XYZ file of C-alpha atoms in Angstrom:
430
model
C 138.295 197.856 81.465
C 137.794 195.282 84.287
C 137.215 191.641 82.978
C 134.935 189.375 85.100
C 135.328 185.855 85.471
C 133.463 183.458 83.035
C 131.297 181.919 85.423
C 130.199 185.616 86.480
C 129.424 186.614 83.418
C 127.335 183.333 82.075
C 125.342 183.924 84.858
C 124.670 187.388 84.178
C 123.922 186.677 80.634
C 121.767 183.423 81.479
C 119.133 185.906 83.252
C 118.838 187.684 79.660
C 114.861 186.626 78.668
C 115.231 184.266 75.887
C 119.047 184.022 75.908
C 119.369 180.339 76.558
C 118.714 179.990 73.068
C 119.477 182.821 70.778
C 123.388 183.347 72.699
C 124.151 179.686 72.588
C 126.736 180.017 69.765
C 128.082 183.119 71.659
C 128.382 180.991 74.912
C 130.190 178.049 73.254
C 133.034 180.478 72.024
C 133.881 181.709 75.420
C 133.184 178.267 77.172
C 134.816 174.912 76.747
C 133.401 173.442 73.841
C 131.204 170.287 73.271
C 132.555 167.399 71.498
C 129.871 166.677 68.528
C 126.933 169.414 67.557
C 124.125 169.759 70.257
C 120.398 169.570 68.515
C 117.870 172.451 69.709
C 115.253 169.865 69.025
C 113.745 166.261 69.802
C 111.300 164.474 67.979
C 109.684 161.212 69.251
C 108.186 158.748 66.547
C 106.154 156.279 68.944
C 105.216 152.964 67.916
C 104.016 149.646 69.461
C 106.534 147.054 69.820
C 107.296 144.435 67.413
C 108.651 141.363 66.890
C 112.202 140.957 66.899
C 113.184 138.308 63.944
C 111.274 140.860 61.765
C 112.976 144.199 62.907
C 117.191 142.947 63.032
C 119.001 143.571 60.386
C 119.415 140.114 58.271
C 123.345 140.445 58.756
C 125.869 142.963 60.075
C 128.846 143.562 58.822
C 131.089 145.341 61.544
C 128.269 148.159 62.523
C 127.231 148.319 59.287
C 123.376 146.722 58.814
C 121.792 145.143 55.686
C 118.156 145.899 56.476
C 115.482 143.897 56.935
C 112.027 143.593 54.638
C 110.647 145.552 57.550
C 113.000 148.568 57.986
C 114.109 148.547 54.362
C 112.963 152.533 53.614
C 115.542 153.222 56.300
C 118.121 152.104 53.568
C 117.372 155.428 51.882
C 118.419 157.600 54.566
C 121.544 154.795 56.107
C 123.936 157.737 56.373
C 121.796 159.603 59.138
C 120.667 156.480 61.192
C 121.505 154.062 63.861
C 119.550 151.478 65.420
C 119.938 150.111 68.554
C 118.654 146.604 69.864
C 118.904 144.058 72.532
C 118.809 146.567 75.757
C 116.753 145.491 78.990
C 114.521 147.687 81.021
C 114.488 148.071 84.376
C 111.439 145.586 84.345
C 111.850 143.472 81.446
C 108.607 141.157 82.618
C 106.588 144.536 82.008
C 103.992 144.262 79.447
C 100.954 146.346 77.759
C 100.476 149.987 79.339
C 103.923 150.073 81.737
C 105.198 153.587 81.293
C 109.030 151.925 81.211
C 109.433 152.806 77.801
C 109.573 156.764 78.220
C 110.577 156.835 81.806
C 112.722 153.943 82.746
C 111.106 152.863 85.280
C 107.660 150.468 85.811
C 104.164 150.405 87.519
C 105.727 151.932 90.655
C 105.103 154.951 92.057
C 103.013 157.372 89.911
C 104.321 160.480 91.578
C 107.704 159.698 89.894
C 106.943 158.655 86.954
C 107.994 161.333 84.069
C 108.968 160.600 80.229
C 111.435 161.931 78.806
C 109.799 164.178 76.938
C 108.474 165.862 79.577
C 111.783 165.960 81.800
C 113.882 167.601 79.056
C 111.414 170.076 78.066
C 111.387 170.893 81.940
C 114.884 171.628 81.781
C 114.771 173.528 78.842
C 112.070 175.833 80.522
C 114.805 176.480 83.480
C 117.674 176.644 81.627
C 115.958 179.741 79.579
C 114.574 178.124 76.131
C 110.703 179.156 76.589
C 108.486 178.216 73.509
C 105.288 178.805 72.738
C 104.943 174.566 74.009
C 106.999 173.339 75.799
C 105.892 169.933 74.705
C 103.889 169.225 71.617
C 102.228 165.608 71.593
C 99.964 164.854 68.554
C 98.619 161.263 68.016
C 95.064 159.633 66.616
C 93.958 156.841 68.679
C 96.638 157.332 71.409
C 93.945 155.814 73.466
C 92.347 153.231 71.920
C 90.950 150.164 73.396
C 91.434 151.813 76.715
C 95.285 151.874 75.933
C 97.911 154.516 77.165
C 100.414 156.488 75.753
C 103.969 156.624 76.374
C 104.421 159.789 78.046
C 104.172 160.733 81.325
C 103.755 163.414 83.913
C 102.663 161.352 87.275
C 99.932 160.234 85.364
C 99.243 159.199 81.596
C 99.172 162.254 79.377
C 96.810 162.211 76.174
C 98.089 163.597 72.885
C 96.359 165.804 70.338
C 93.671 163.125 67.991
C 92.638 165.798 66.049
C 94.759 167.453 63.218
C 92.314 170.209 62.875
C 92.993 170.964 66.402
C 96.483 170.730 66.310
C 96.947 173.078 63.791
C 94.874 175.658 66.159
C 96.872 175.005 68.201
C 99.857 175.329 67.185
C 99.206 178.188 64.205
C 96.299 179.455 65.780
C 97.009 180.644 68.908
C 100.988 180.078 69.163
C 100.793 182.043 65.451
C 97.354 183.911 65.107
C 95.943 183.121 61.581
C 95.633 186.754 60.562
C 99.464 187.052 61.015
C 101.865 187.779 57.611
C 104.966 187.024 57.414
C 105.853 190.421 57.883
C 103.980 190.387 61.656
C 106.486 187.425 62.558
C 109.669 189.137 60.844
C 108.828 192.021 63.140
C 107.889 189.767 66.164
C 111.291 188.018 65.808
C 113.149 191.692 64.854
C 111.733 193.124 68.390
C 112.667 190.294 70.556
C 116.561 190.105 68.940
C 116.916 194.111 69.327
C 115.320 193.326 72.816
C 118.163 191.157 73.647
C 120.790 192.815 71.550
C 120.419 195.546 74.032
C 120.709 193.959 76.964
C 123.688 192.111 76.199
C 125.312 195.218 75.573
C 124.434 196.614 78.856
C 126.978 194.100 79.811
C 129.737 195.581 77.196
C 131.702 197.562 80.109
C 132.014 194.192 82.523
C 133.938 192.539 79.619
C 137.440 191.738 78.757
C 138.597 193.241 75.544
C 138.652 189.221 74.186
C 135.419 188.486 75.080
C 133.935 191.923 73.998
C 135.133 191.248 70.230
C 133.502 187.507 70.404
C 130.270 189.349 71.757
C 130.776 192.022 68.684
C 131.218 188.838 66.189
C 127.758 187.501 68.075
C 125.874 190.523 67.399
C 126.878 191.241 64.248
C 125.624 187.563 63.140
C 122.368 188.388 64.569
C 122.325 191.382 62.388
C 122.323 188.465 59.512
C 120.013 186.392 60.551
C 117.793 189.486 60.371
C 118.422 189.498 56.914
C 117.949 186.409 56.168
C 114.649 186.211 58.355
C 113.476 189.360 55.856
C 114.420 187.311 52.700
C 112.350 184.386 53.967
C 109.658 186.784 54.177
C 109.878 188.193 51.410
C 109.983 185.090 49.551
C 113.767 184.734 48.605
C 116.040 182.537 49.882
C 113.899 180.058 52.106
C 113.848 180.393 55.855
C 112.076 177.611 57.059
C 108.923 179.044 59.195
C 105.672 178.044 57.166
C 102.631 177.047 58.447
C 101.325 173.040 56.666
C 97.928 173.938 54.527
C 95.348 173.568 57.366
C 92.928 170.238 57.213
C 90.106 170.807 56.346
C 88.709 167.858 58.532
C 89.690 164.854 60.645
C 90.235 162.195 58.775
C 88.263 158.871 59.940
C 91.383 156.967 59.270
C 93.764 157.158 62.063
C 96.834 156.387 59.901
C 95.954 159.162 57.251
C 95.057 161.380 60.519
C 98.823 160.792 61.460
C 100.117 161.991 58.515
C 98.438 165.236 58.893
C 99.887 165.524 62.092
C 103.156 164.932 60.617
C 102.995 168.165 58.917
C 102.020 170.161 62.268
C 104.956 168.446 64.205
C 107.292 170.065 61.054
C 105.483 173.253 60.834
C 105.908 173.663 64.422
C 109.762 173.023 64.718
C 110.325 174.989 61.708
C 108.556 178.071 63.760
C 110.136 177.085 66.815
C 106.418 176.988 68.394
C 108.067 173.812 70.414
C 111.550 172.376 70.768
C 110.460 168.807 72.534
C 107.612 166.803 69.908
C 105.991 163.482 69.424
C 104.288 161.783 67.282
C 102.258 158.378 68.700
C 101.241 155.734 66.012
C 98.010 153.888 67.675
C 98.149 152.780 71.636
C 100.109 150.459 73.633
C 97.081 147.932 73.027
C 95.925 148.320 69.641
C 95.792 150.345 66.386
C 93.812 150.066 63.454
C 94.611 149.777 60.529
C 93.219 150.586 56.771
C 95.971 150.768 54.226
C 94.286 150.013 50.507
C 97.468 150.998 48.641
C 99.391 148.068 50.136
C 96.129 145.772 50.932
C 96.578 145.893 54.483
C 93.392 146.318 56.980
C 92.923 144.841 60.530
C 94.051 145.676 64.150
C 97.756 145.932 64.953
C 97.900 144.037 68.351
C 95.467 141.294 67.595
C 95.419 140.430 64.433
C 99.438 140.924 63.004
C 101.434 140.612 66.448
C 99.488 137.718 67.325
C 97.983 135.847 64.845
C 100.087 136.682 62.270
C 103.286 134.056 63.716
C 105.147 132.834 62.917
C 105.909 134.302 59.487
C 104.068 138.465 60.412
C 103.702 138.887 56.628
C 101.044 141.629 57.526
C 103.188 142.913 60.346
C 106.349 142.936 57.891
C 103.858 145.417 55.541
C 103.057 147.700 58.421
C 106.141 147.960 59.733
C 107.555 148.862 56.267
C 104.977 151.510 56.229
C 105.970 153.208 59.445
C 109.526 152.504 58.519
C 108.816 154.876 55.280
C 106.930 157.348 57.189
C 110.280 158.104 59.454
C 112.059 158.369 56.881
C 109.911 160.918 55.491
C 109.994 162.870 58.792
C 114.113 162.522 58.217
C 113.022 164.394 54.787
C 111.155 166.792 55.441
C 113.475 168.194 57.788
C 116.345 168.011 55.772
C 114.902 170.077 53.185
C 113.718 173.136 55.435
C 117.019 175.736 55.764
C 117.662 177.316 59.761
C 116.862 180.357 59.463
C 120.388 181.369 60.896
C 122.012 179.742 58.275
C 123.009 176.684 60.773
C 122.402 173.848 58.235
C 118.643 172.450 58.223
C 116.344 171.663 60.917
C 117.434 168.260 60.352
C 121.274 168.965 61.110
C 119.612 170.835 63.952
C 116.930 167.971 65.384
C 117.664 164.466 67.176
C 115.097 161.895 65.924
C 113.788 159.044 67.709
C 111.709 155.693 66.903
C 111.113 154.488 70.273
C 108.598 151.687 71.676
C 106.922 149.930 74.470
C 108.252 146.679 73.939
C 110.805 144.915 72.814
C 109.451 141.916 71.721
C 105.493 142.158 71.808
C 104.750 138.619 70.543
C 105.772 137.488 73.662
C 104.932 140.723 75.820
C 108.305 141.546 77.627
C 110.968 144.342 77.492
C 114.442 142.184 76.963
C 115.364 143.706 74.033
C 114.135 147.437 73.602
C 114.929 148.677 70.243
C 115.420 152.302 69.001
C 115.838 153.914 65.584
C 117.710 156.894 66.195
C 118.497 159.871 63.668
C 120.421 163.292 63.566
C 122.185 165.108 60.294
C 125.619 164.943 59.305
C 128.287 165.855 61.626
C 124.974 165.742 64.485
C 124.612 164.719 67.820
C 124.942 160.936 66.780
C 127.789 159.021 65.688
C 126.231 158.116 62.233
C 128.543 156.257 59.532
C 127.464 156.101 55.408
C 126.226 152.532 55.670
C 124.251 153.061 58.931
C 124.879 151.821 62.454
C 123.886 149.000 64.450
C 124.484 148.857 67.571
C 123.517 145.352 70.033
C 123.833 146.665 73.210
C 123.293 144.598 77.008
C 122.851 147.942 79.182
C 119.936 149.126 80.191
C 117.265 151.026 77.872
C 117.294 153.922 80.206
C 121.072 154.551 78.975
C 119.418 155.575 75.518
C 116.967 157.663 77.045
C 119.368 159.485 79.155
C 121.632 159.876 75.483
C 118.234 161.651 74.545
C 119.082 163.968 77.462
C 122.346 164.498 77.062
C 121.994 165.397 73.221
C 119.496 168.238 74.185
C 122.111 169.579 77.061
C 120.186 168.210 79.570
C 122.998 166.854 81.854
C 121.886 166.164 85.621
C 119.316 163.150 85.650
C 118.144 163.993 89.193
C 114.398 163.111 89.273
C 114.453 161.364 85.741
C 114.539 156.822 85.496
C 115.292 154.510 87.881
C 117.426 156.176 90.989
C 119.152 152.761 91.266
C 120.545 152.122 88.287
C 123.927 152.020 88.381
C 125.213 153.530 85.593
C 123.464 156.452 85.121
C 124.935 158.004 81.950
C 124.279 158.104 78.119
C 124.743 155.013 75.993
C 128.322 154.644 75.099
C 129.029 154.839 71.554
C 126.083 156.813 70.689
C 127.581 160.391 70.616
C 129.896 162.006 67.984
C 133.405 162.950 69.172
């Protein structure tokens, strides 16, 4: 039996429909392996920026944070975080509606202008990982008071407002509502046996090394098929459910948010998208109505601005949206792969990013990120959390973003000039 070289034979596999996902763990044992666990997911948690003596930690010891009044909640979930302050953009005098927080680069030329978002789930698409959507963007009030969102695609892209619409569109057409769980087992059944097949096609070009990893591979698949017909069946978990579907949209943006909370986790769980995002207001305002902590009023005006120097009513909000990722953090922890892998959250690289880094005084020279993955993840995560004050460029983190989701050539992403045009050091596992 003739043995081709590796290169020959990733490429013949890589044409496989669908294999840039479901052979991953059969590619890493013949190729060189990764240092740290690669996510199949990203999830953006989009906020307006803040102000700065609020969001640092009060002290640091080492890289280990005692939380402020404002991130407190994220005290609950230390052991899967790290935040990240003091980085520059690319055009730090930027203010209200510059794309540079998702692209890395400012109110230059539209035609190059693409967030993240967009630019990894572009390179998913070629690499082989097709989803129902590619990208998933939910958000109430994403444009309100003629404000933008952060994502990009040579021009401003809008997200989903309505929760009753999101969940069409995500479990109504991606998943038609008169599917059982049955209809997806076989749906998921047909495309492994699919592929299954055509990897053996490939049996008689193998070494007799690489056809007993390939026999491993299969036979694991064979489990997961198992465990995908205990999930519907009711035993054992897998994590594919569809969120009970609203009823109607809520008129209170926040409460409309949390809805969409529940698509965003009902779609990952389904793998209906790998790349999401959930946007909290606009880059120029967001309302507010929050009874069960007495807070109401506008975001921008009335606790950025008016509310120095103390931001009592910021402090509140922020604590709010603080909680709120950490309940994302939750929920995914508690939904099971349905290969067995760990949980979508051990599986998923979380990220609280912003268009400014100080908005009280309207300027990007210290971007700030909250950044989360599971245990033994992408990140380099300790028990007491990390904190990380960092002078490089914000586009670094971004391109960490990239990097996590195996996105490794930058062409056409950020600013062409900057000079080091790599992931963040220090944010990766080794």
């Amino acid at each position: 039996m003739r043995s081709h070289r590796r290169r020959e034979f990733l490429k013949g596999l890589g044409a496989s429909v669908g294999a840039g996902f479901l052979f991953t763990p059969f590619l890493d044992s013949i190729a060189e392996a990764a240092p740290g666990r690669k996510p199949k997911r990203l999830l953006l948690f989009c906020t307006m920026g803040t102000a700065p003596q609020i969001w640092k930690p009060t002290s640091v010891s080492g890289e280990t944070p005692t939380f402020s009044e404002a991130t407190a909640p994220l005290a609950d979930v230390k052991q899967h975080v790290v935040l990240v302050d003091g980085l520059p953009s690319g055009n730090p005098g930027n203010n209200h509606g510059a794309p540079d927080g998702l692209t890395g680069l400012g109110f230059g030329d539209p035609s190059k202008q693409i967030s993240v978002d967009q630019f990894i789930a572009d390179k998913l698409i070629a690499a082989g990982t097709k989803t129902q959507i590619p990208s998933l963007l939910l958000g109430a009030e994403s444009t309100v008071s003629g404000g933008k969102s952060p994502y990009y695609r040579k021009d401003n892209l809008p997200t989903i407002a309505s929760p009753t619409s999101a969940y069409s569109t995500v479990f109504g057409s991606a998943i038609p509502t008169n599917t059982t769980s049955n209809d997806l087992l076989r749906r998921r059944k047909s495309v492994l046996d699919h592929l299954k097949n055509e990897i053996k096609a490939l049996e008689g070009n193998l070494g007799s090394e690489q056809k007993y990893k390939l026999e491993l591979h299969l036979d694991s698949i064979r489990q997961i098929e198992e465990r995908l017909a205990n999930a519907s069946s009711g035993d054992n978990g897998g994590g594919c459910s569809a969120p009970t579907k609203p009823a109607t949209d809520p008129a209170n943006p926040l409460q409309a948010n949390l809805l969409h909370m529940d698509v965003l986790v009902g779609a990952l769980a389904c793998d209906v998208t790998r790349v999401a995002a959930i946007q909290w207001g606009s880059d120029q305002a967001m309302n507010v109505d929050l009874p069960e902590i007495g807070l109401k009023g506008e975001e921008h005006g009335s606790m950025i601005h008016t509310g120095a120097p103390a931001h009592l009513d910021l402090i509140k909000l922020e604590k709010w949206l603080s909680q709120r990722f950490v309940d994302l953090i939750k929920k995914l922890k508690a939904i099971p792969e349905a290969d067995g892998s760990g949980t979508l959250l051990d599986n998923t690289l979380i990220a609280w990013c912003r268009d400014m880094g100080d908005s009280p005084n309207h300027n990007q020279n210290e971007m700030k990120f909250v950044l989360a993955s599971g245990e033994g993840g992408y990140l380099k995560t300790s028990p007491g959390g990390r904190y990380i004050k960092s002078g490089e460029r914000h586009e670094r983190v971004l391109l960490s973003l990239c990097d996590a989701m195996g996105v490794t050539s930058f062409n056409g992403f950020g600013d062409p000039n900057l000079s080091a045009k790599s992931p963040l050091p220090g944010l990766a596992a080794s």
